[in-house]
Amino acid sequence: MTGRVRGAGRTPVLHTLGAVAALALLAAGCGGEREGPVEVLFWGMGREGEVVRELVPDFERRNPGIRVRVQQIPWTAAHEKLLTAFVGEATPDVAQLGNTWVPEFVVLGALEELGLWVERSAVIHEADVFPGIWDTNVVDGRLYGVPWYVDTRVLFYRTDILAEAGYDSIPRTWEGWREALRRMKAVMGPDGHPILLPTNEWPQPVILGMQGGAPLLREDGRWGNFSDPRFRAGFEFYVSLFREGLAPAVSGSEIANRYQEFAEGRVAMMITGPWEIGEFRRRLPPDLQDRWMTAPLPGPDGPGISLAGGSSLVMFRRSQRKDAAWKLIEFLSEPAQQLRFYELTGDLPSRRDAWDDPVLANDRHTRAFREQLERVRPLPKVPENELIVTKVFEQGERAARGAASVDEALRALDAEVNRILEKRRWLLARQEPEQ
């Protein structure tokens, strides 16, 4: 569904003086509204929707003819509210959109294509943004969002336990990493687990499966690709960590307090995201603050990839204030604003040049994210992503707990994902030209 902007196309020629007069009267009636400031409606999600208000006064001082009205939307209600607004033709001008949601709203025809806007911009350039993050906003070769802040997963680990096992850094390959975990297990004892991989979290099995280079879906997202030998290798590695007792086969709900487990040395490592930097600094005791670190993820034969996540700024096609809306997107994309936003929220900037500032460059815990962001990949660009990744962790949990073999779990995963994609195959078949 491509859709069109309301009112797009040629303007009919007015053939009568009466029509001209009517148009003049209409313009006169609207003149008072046009003399006032343009109001741009921005929808921000969760904490970001609250904090972005602090950036608005600077934008309005720089753009005195524009006012920004920020509406904060809870993340739990954001998806449904956006869909309801689209159906009711009440979308905002600009919104923060999780980048895994971009393909869905592109299919609906809700988003403005931004390629031409970026071409004319003196602020936003593709080369300034981490490539894998930029790619999350490109659907069928067209750009629909501008990365705002980024998210990916890295390792958080106890440096003292790793050192006791004989290592001064995390190995860069799977086999080196596995051997380090085995040695950590030896020094931690029978009640300790070198790594925590909650079985109800999907990023870990998805990342390890993607690291082999296999796409999660095949044939333009029509079918699951989880039995591909490359994905199987990563999934098998993931399951082996449970089978060897290096990771406990428990879900997140079975862990009372992961920070306490980490602090007391019963868990020494986990794969998680940038929000944990603030949590570790708040929740770990002072005497442990110099005994934890972050590291990029190992891969099959060297440094591995991770997920390209975060939020983007999008403009809705029904907006009647696109020029003003784009100015707001440019403002929020400036390195100075991204740094200020990071200081207020802890959300990592999408622009490489923002990372050169000492506030990030001198932070030892963010360096791993800077390195990892050069090696990230997006999830498949299909609206069914959230359902698909849920199935990955469900089958991963079966295998981790010994309820299924690796091959049984992957066959079941392909079958379940193929059922999820049935409607997509039907829609794509209808779009194909007849032979």
Short mmCIF file of C-alpha atoms in Angstrom, two decimals:
data_model
loop_
_atom_site.label_atom_id
_atom_site.label_comp_id
_atom_site.label_asym_id
_atom_site.label_seq_id
_atom_site.Cartn_x
_atom_site.Cartn_y
_atom_site.Cartn_z
CA MET A 1 0.00 0.00 0.00
CA THR A 2 1.77 3.12 -1.17
CA GLY A 3 -0.85 5.76 -0.49
CA ARG A 4 -0.71 9.41 -1.50
CA VAL A 5 -0.59 12.68 0.37
CA ARG A 6 -4.03 14.18 0.62
CA GLY A 7 -4.50 16.84 -1.99
CA ALA A 8 -1.37 15.86 -3.93
CA GLY A 9 -1.33 16.22 -7.69
CA ARG A 10 -2.08 19.07 -10.07
CA THR A 11 -4.10 22.03 -8.80
CA PRO A 12 -7.23 22.46 -10.97
CA VAL A 13 -7.28 25.61 -13.09
CA LEU A 14 -9.93 28.11 -11.90
CA HIS A 15 -12.06 29.15 -14.85
CA THR A 16 -14.50 31.55 -13.27
CA LEU A 17 -14.25 34.84 -11.41
CA GLY A 18 -16.60 33.41 -8.81
CA ALA A 19 -14.16 30.66 -7.98
CA VAL A 20 -11.33 33.15 -7.76
CA ALA A 21 -13.36 35.35 -5.43
CA ALA A 22 -14.24 32.40 -3.24
CA LEU A 23 -10.59 31.45 -3.00
CA ALA A 24 -9.67 35.03 -2.06
CA LEU A 25 -12.29 35.09 0.68
CA LEU A 26 -11.03 31.77 2.00
CA ALA A 27 -7.47 33.07 2.08
CA ALA A 28 -8.56 36.20 3.88
CA GLY A 29 -10.45 34.13 6.45
CA CYS A 30 -7.34 32.09 7.16
CA GLY A 31 -4.98 35.04 7.23
CA GLY A 32 -5.14 35.48 10.97
CA GLU A 33 -4.04 31.89 11.57
CA ARG A 34 -1.11 32.19 9.18
CA GLU A 35 0.22 35.27 10.95
CA GLY A 36 0.68 33.32 14.18
CA PRO A 37 3.44 30.80 14.87
CA VAL A 38 3.31 27.40 13.23
CA GLU A 39 2.64 24.67 15.79
CA VAL A 40 4.43 21.35 15.34
CA LEU A 41 3.06 18.37 17.24
CA PHE A 42 5.77 15.97 18.46
CA TRP A 43 5.03 12.60 20.00
CA GLY A 44 7.80 11.29 22.25
CA MET A 45 7.78 7.90 23.95
CA GLY A 46 8.44 7.14 27.59
CA ARG A 47 11.18 9.02 29.39
CA GLU A 48 12.40 10.54 26.10
CA GLY A 49 9.03 12.20 25.59
CA GLU A 50 9.44 13.93 28.94
CA VAL A 51 13.06 14.96 28.50
CA VAL A 52 12.75 16.32 24.96
CA ARG A 53 10.69 19.18 26.38
CA GLU A 54 13.91 20.54 27.85
CA LEU A 55 15.37 20.92 24.36
CA VAL A 56 12.35 22.70 22.89
CA PRO A 57 13.00 26.22 24.28
CA ASP A 58 16.35 26.43 22.45
CA PHE A 59 14.69 25.33 19.23
CA GLU A 60 11.92 27.90 19.58
CA ARG A 61 14.40 30.70 20.30
CA ARG A 62 16.25 29.79 17.13
CA ASN A 63 12.98 29.47 15.18
CA PRO A 64 10.66 32.19 16.54
CA GLY A 65 7.94 31.39 14.02
CA ILE A 66 7.56 27.80 15.23
CA ARG A 67 6.09 26.40 18.42
CA VAL A 68 6.50 22.76 19.43
CA ARG A 69 3.84 20.92 21.38
CA VAL A 70 5.23 17.72 22.91
CA GLN A 71 2.90 14.88 23.81
CA GLN A 72 4.42 12.13 25.94
CA ILE A 73 3.20 8.61 25.13
CA PRO A 74 3.95 5.61 27.39
CA TRP A 75 5.87 2.91 25.51
CA THR A 76 3.24 0.38 26.54
CA ALA A 77 0.56 2.33 24.69
CA ALA A 78 2.66 3.82 21.89
CA HIS A 79 2.12 1.24 19.15
CA GLU A 80 -1.65 1.12 19.54
CA LYS A 81 -1.92 4.90 19.81
CA LEU A 82 0.08 5.40 16.62
CA LEU A 83 -2.09 2.93 14.71
CA THR A 84 -5.27 4.52 16.07
CA ALA A 85 -4.02 7.97 15.08
CA PHE A 86 -3.24 6.75 11.57
CA VAL A 87 -6.69 5.23 11.10
CA GLY A 88 -8.32 8.35 12.54
CA GLU A 89 -6.19 10.68 10.37
CA ALA A 90 -4.83 12.30 13.54
CA THR A 91 -1.13 11.54 13.34
CA PRO A 92 1.39 14.03 14.74
CA ASP A 93 3.79 15.98 12.55
CA VAL A 94 6.90 14.31 14.00
CA ALA A 95 7.29 11.29 16.24
CA GLN A 96 9.89 9.18 17.91
CA LEU A 97 9.54 5.70 16.42
CA GLY A 98 11.35 2.55 17.50
CA ASN A 99 13.32 1.61 14.42
CA THR A 100 11.87 -1.92 14.32
CA TRP A 101 8.45 -0.29 13.84
CA VAL A 102 9.50 1.69 10.77
CA PRO A 103 8.71 -1.06 8.20
CA GLU A 104 5.18 -1.50 9.55
CA PHE A 105 4.33 2.19 9.21
CA VAL A 106 5.93 2.28 5.76
CA VAL A 107 3.60 -0.54 4.66
CA LEU A 108 0.66 1.51 5.94
CA GLY A 109 1.79 4.50 3.89
CA ALA A 110 1.94 6.61 7.04
CA LEU A 111 5.46 8.03 6.77
CA GLU A 112 6.96 10.75 4.62
CA GLU A 113 9.90 9.61 2.51
CA LEU A 114 12.91 11.62 3.70
CA GLY A 115 15.50 11.07 0.98
CA LEU A 116 14.96 14.44 -0.72
CA TRP A 117 14.83 16.24 2.63
CA VAL A 118 18.22 14.79 3.57
CA GLU A 119 19.70 15.70 0.17
CA ARG A 120 18.86 19.36 0.84
CA SER A 121 19.99 19.29 4.48
CA ALA A 122 23.12 20.96 5.78
CA VAL A 123 22.79 19.06 9.08
CA ILE A 124 21.91 15.43 8.33
CA HIS A 125 24.18 13.23 6.20
CA GLU A 126 24.22 9.46 5.91
CA ALA A 127 28.00 9.31 6.36
CA ASP A 128 27.71 10.89 9.82
CA VAL A 129 25.63 8.00 11.20
CA PHE A 130 26.65 4.43 12.03
CA PRO A 131 25.85 2.47 8.83
CA GLY A 132 23.87 -0.35 10.44
CA ILE A 133 21.75 2.15 12.36
CA TRP A 134 21.03 4.23 9.25
CA ASP A 135 20.01 1.05 7.43
CA THR A 136 17.20 0.38 9.92
CA ASN A 137 15.37 3.36 8.40
CA VAL A 138 15.75 2.30 4.77
CA VAL A 139 12.91 0.19 3.36
CA ASP A 140 12.96 -0.92 -0.27
CA GLY A 141 15.81 1.51 -0.93
CA ARG A 142 13.98 4.55 0.47
CA LEU A 143 14.67 6.48 3.67
CA TYR A 144 11.79 6.98 6.11
CA GLY A 145 13.46 7.93 9.38
CA VAL A 146 16.48 9.77 10.77
CA PRO A 147 18.30 7.94 13.59
CA TRP A 148 17.91 9.85 16.87
CA TYR A 149 19.50 7.66 19.53
CA VAL A 150 20.95 4.17 19.26
CA ASP A 151 20.86 0.92 21.14
CA THR A 152 22.88 -2.25 20.79
CA ARG A 153 24.03 -5.10 23.02
CA VAL A 154 27.53 -5.70 24.41
CA LEU A 155 29.08 -7.71 27.24
CA PHE A 156 29.09 -6.44 30.82
CA TYR A 157 31.53 -8.46 32.95
CA ARG A 158 33.44 -8.72 36.21
CA THR A 159 37.06 -7.87 35.45
CA ASP A 160 38.34 -9.43 38.68
CA ILE A 161 36.76 -12.82 38.01
CA LEU A 162 38.00 -12.77 34.42
CA ALA A 163 41.50 -11.93 35.67
CA GLU A 164 41.40 -14.73 38.22
CA ALA A 165 40.65 -17.07 35.32
CA GLY A 166 43.80 -15.83 33.58
CA TYR A 167 42.48 -13.19 31.15
CA ASP A 168 42.97 -9.43 30.97
CA SER A 169 40.31 -8.95 28.25
CA ILE A 170 37.43 -10.77 26.59
CA PRO A 171 38.56 -13.06 23.74
CA ARG A 172 37.34 -12.04 20.29
CA THR A 173 36.21 -15.46 19.00
CA TRP A 174 33.49 -17.89 20.12
CA GLU A 175 35.94 -20.63 20.98
CA GLY A 176 38.21 -18.28 22.90
CA TRP A 177 35.19 -16.88 24.73
CA ARG A 178 33.87 -20.36 25.57
CA GLU A 179 37.25 -21.37 27.00
CA ALA A 180 37.36 -18.19 29.11
CA LEU A 181 33.88 -19.02 30.45
CA ARG A 182 35.02 -22.54 31.33
CA ARG A 183 37.98 -21.20 33.27
CA MET A 184 35.78 -18.65 35.03
CA LYS A 185 33.43 -21.46 36.01
CA ALA A 186 36.37 -23.28 37.56
CA VAL A 187 37.27 -20.34 39.80
CA MET A 188 33.63 -19.46 40.62
CA GLY A 189 32.74 -22.91 41.90
CA PRO A 190 29.64 -25.10 41.44
CA ASP A 191 27.13 -22.40 42.47
CA GLY A 192 28.52 -19.78 40.10
CA HIS A 193 27.68 -19.20 36.45
CA PRO A 194 30.06 -17.21 34.25
CA ILE A 195 27.28 -15.79 32.08
CA LEU A 196 23.60 -14.96 32.52
CA LEU A 197 21.38 -15.48 29.44
CA PRO A 198 17.74 -15.25 30.63
CA THR A 199 15.80 -17.77 28.56
CA ASN A 200 12.86 -15.40 28.04
CA GLU A 201 15.00 -12.76 26.30
CA TRP A 202 15.27 -12.91 22.51
CA PRO A 203 18.28 -10.64 21.70
CA GLN A 204 20.91 -13.16 22.80
CA PRO A 205 19.89 -16.12 20.59
CA VAL A 206 19.05 -13.76 17.72
CA ILE A 207 22.43 -12.02 17.87
CA LEU A 208 24.41 -15.27 18.05
CA GLY A 209 22.39 -16.71 15.18
CA MET A 210 22.90 -13.59 13.06
CA GLN A 211 26.64 -13.57 13.72
CA GLY A 212 27.13 -16.45 11.29
CA GLY A 213 25.95 -14.20 8.46
CA ALA A 214 22.62 -15.83 7.69
CA PRO A 215 19.55 -13.63 7.20
CA LEU A 216 16.76 -14.58 9.60
CA LEU A 217 14.27 -14.69 6.72
CA ARG A 218 14.65 -15.63 3.06
CA GLU A 219 13.00 -14.76 -0.24
CA ASP A 220 12.17 -11.16 0.62
CA GLY A 221 10.88 -12.07 4.06
CA ARG A 222 8.51 -14.78 2.88
CA TRP A 223 9.97 -17.71 4.84
CA GLY A 224 11.95 -18.42 7.98
CA ASN A 225 15.63 -19.18 7.50
CA PHE A 226 16.49 -20.60 10.90
CA SER A 227 17.59 -24.02 9.68
CA ASP A 228 20.32 -22.36 7.60
CA PRO A 229 23.65 -23.89 8.75
CA ARG A 230 25.01 -20.42 9.52
CA PHE A 231 22.16 -19.59 11.90
CA ARG A 232 22.27 -23.10 13.32
CA ALA A 233 25.93 -22.64 14.28
CA GLY A 234 25.14 -19.61 16.42
CA PHE A 235 22.03 -21.18 17.92
CA GLU A 236 24.00 -24.32 18.77
CA PHE A 237 26.69 -22.20 20.44
CA TYR A 238 23.98 -20.45 22.48
CA VAL A 239 22.44 -23.75 23.61
CA SER A 240 25.86 -25.23 24.43
CA LEU A 241 26.41 -22.57 27.10
CA PHE A 242 23.44 -23.97 29.01
CA ARG A 243 24.31 -27.60 28.34
CA GLU A 244 27.83 -27.07 29.79
CA GLY A 245 26.49 -25.32 32.88
CA LEU A 246 28.14 -22.03 31.91
CA ALA A 247 24.75 -20.26 31.92
CA PRO A 248 21.82 -21.13 34.21
CA ALA A 249 18.65 -22.23 32.39
CA VAL A 250 16.43 -19.65 34.09
CA SER A 251 14.15 -16.91 32.85
CA GLY A 252 14.34 -13.30 33.94
CA SER A 253 11.39 -13.82 36.30
CA GLU A 254 13.31 -16.58 38.11
CA ILE A 255 16.14 -14.17 39.00
CA ALA A 256 15.29 -12.07 42.04
CA ASN A 257 17.96 -9.40 41.43
CA ARG A 258 20.51 -9.74 38.64
CA TYR A 259 22.59 -6.86 40.02
CA GLN A 260 22.91 -8.59 43.37
CA GLU A 261 23.87 -11.85 41.65
CA PHE A 262 26.53 -9.94 39.72
CA ALA A 263 27.78 -8.10 42.79
CA GLU A 264 28.06 -11.27 44.86
CA GLY A 265 29.93 -13.11 42.10
CA ARG A 266 27.32 -15.76 41.33
CA VAL A 267 27.06 -14.29 37.82
CA ALA A 268 30.08 -12.73 36.11
CA MET A 269 28.86 -11.66 32.69
CA MET A 270 25.72 -10.71 30.76
CA ILE A 271 24.76 -9.43 27.30
CA THR A 272 22.73 -6.27 27.63
CA GLY A 273 22.31 -2.67 26.51
CA PRO A 274 23.46 0.88 27.31
CA TRP A 275 20.80 1.60 29.90
CA GLU A 276 22.64 -0.81 32.18
CA ILE A 277 25.60 1.58 32.52
CA GLY A 278 23.51 3.84 34.73
CA GLU A 279 21.97 0.88 36.54
CA PHE A 280 25.35 -0.67 37.33
CA ARG A 281 26.64 2.66 38.63
CA ARG A 282 23.59 3.07 40.86
CA ARG A 283 23.02 -0.51 42.01
CA LEU A 284 26.50 -1.99 42.47
CA PRO A 285 28.35 -1.21 45.73
CA PRO A 286 31.13 1.40 45.68
CA ASP A 287 33.88 -1.19 46.16
CA LEU A 288 32.80 -2.95 42.96
CA GLN A 289 32.72 0.11 40.71
CA ASP A 290 36.28 -0.45 39.47
CA ARG A 291 35.71 -4.18 38.93
CA TRP A 292 33.27 -4.20 36.04
CA MET A 293 33.70 -3.35 32.38
CA THR A 294 32.03 -3.59 28.99
CA ALA A 295 33.34 -5.27 25.83
CA PRO A 296 32.15 -5.77 22.23
CA LEU A 297 30.71 -9.17 21.42
CA PRO A 298 32.94 -11.99 20.19
CA GLY A 299 32.05 -13.63 16.88
CA PRO A 300 32.61 -16.96 15.15
CA ASP A 301 36.07 -16.03 13.84
CA GLY A 302 36.69 -12.55 15.26
CA PRO A 303 34.78 -9.48 16.49
CA GLY A 304 31.06 -10.19 16.16
CA ILE A 305 28.04 -8.19 15.12
CA SER A 306 25.23 -7.07 17.38
CA LEU A 307 21.72 -5.68 16.92
CA ALA A 308 21.00 -2.28 15.42
CA GLY A 309 18.41 -0.77 17.73
CA GLY A 310 17.21 2.58 18.97
CA SER A 311 14.67 5.19 17.98
CA SER A 312 14.28 7.34 14.89
CA LEU A 313 12.61 10.62 14.10
CA VAL A 314 9.90 10.30 11.48
CA MET A 315 7.61 12.74 9.71
CA PHE A 316 4.05 11.70 8.96
CA ARG A 317 2.73 12.10 5.44
CA ARG A 318 -0.46 13.83 6.57
CA SER A 319 1.48 16.63 8.26
CA GLN A 320 0.53 20.07 6.95
CA ARG A 321 3.64 21.62 8.52
CA LYS A 322 6.42 19.62 6.91
CA ASP A 323 8.94 22.46 6.58
CA ALA A 324 8.67 23.30 10.28
CA ALA A 325 8.64 19.61 11.22
CA TRP A 326 11.86 19.04 9.26
CA LYS A 327 13.55 21.93 11.06
CA LEU A 328 12.74 20.20 14.35
CA ILE A 329 14.19 16.90 13.08
CA GLU A 330 17.36 18.70 11.98
CA PHE A 331 17.67 20.45 15.34
CA LEU A 332 17.32 17.22 17.33
CA SER A 333 19.90 15.58 15.02
CA GLU A 334 22.63 18.13 15.71
CA PRO A 335 25.63 16.69 17.61
CA ALA A 336 25.24 19.27 20.39
CA GLN A 337 21.60 18.31 20.94
CA GLN A 338 22.39 14.60 20.83
CA LEU A 339 25.04 15.11 23.50
CA ARG A 340 22.70 17.12 25.67
CA PHE A 341 20.05 14.43 25.23
CA TYR A 342 22.60 11.77 26.24
CA GLU A 343 23.45 13.71 29.40
CA LEU A 344 19.75 13.95 30.26
CA THR A 345 18.73 10.37 29.43
CA GLY A 346 21.78 8.15 28.91
CA ASP A 347 20.57 7.42 25.35
CA LEU A 348 23.55 7.02 23.03
CA PRO A 349 23.96 9.39 20.04
CA SER A 350 23.49 8.07 16.52
CA ARG A 351 26.11 10.43 15.06
CA ARG A 352 29.77 9.46 15.09
CA ASP A 353 30.97 13.05 15.61
CA ALA A 354 29.01 13.30 18.87
CA TRP A 355 31.13 10.46 20.21
CA ASP A 356 34.29 12.57 19.85
CA ASP A 357 33.17 14.78 22.72
CA PRO A 358 35.04 14.07 25.99
CA VAL A 359 31.80 13.26 27.83
CA LEU A 360 31.65 10.05 25.77
CA ALA A 361 35.22 9.62 24.55
CA ASN A 362 36.57 9.59 28.11
CA ASP A 363 33.90 7.27 29.51
CA ARG A 364 35.47 3.82 29.80
CA HIS A 365 32.11 2.06 29.92
CA THR A 366 30.76 3.53 26.67
CA ARG A 367 33.82 2.72 24.54
CA ALA A 368 32.64 -0.83 23.84
CA PHE A 369 29.38 0.56 22.48
CA ARG A 370 31.26 2.93 20.18
CA GLU A 371 33.22 0.01 18.75
CA GLN A 372 30.19 -2.31 18.57
CA LEU A 373 28.06 0.27 16.75
CA GLU A 374 30.34 -0.07 13.74
CA ARG A 375 29.25 -3.72 13.57
CA VAL A 376 25.48 -3.86 13.94
CA ARG A 377 22.75 -5.29 11.74
CA PRO A 378 19.01 -4.59 11.70
CA LEU A 379 16.33 -7.19 12.14
CA PRO A 380 14.41 -8.16 8.98
CA LYS A 381 12.35 -5.24 7.75
CA VAL A 382 8.95 -6.83 8.10
CA PRO A 383 6.03 -5.77 10.33
CA GLU A 384 5.92 -9.22 11.94
CA ASN A 385 9.30 -8.81 13.67
CA GLU A 386 8.05 -8.78 17.24
CA LEU A 387 6.13 -12.02 16.78
CA ILE A 388 9.11 -13.64 15.07
CA VAL A 389 11.70 -12.84 17.74
CA THR A 390 9.31 -14.07 20.43
CA LYS A 391 9.28 -17.45 18.71
CA VAL A 392 13.10 -17.44 18.66
CA PHE A 393 13.39 -17.21 22.44
CA GLU A 394 10.56 -19.71 22.96
CA GLN A 395 12.33 -22.34 20.90
CA GLY A 396 15.69 -21.32 22.36
CA GLU A 397 14.28 -21.91 25.83
CA ARG A 398 13.04 -25.39 24.86
CA ALA A 399 16.52 -26.29 23.64
CA ALA A 400 18.28 -24.67 26.60
CA ARG A 401 16.14 -26.61 29.09
CA GLY A 402 16.65 -29.88 27.23
CA ALA A 403 13.06 -30.20 26.01
CA ALA A 404 14.16 -30.25 22.35
CA SER A 405 17.30 -30.84 20.36
CA VAL A 406 18.82 -27.99 18.37
CA ASP A 407 17.48 -29.42 15.11
CA GLU A 408 13.99 -30.00 16.56
CA ALA A 409 13.86 -26.46 17.91
CA LEU A 410 14.95 -24.93 14.60
CA ARG A 411 12.49 -26.99 12.56
CA ALA A 412 9.70 -25.90 14.91
CA LEU A 413 10.92 -22.29 14.70
CA ASP A 414 10.83 -22.31 10.89
CA ALA A 415 7.33 -23.82 10.92
CA GLU A 416 6.00 -21.25 13.41
CA VAL A 417 7.57 -18.31 11.59
CA ASN A 418 6.30 -19.56 8.24
CA ARG A 419 2.76 -19.52 9.67
CA ILE A 420 3.30 -15.96 10.93
CA LEU A 421 4.44 -14.92 7.44
CA GLU A 422 1.53 -16.56 5.61
CA LYS A 423 -0.35 -13.28 5.16
CA ARG A 424 2.82 -11.55 3.97
CA ARG A 425 3.32 -14.20 1.28
CA TRP A 426 -0.29 -13.77 0.20
CA LEU A 427 0.04 -9.98 -0.05
CA LEU A 428 3.34 -10.17 -1.95
CA ALA A 429 1.87 -12.70 -4.38
CA ARG A 430 -0.99 -10.32 -5.15
CA GLN A 431 1.50 -7.53 -5.91
CA GLU A 432 3.53 -9.59 -8.36
CA PRO A 433 2.79 -8.96 -12.04
CA GLU A 434 1.18 -11.80 -13.90
CA GLN A 435 3.55 -13.81 -16.07
#
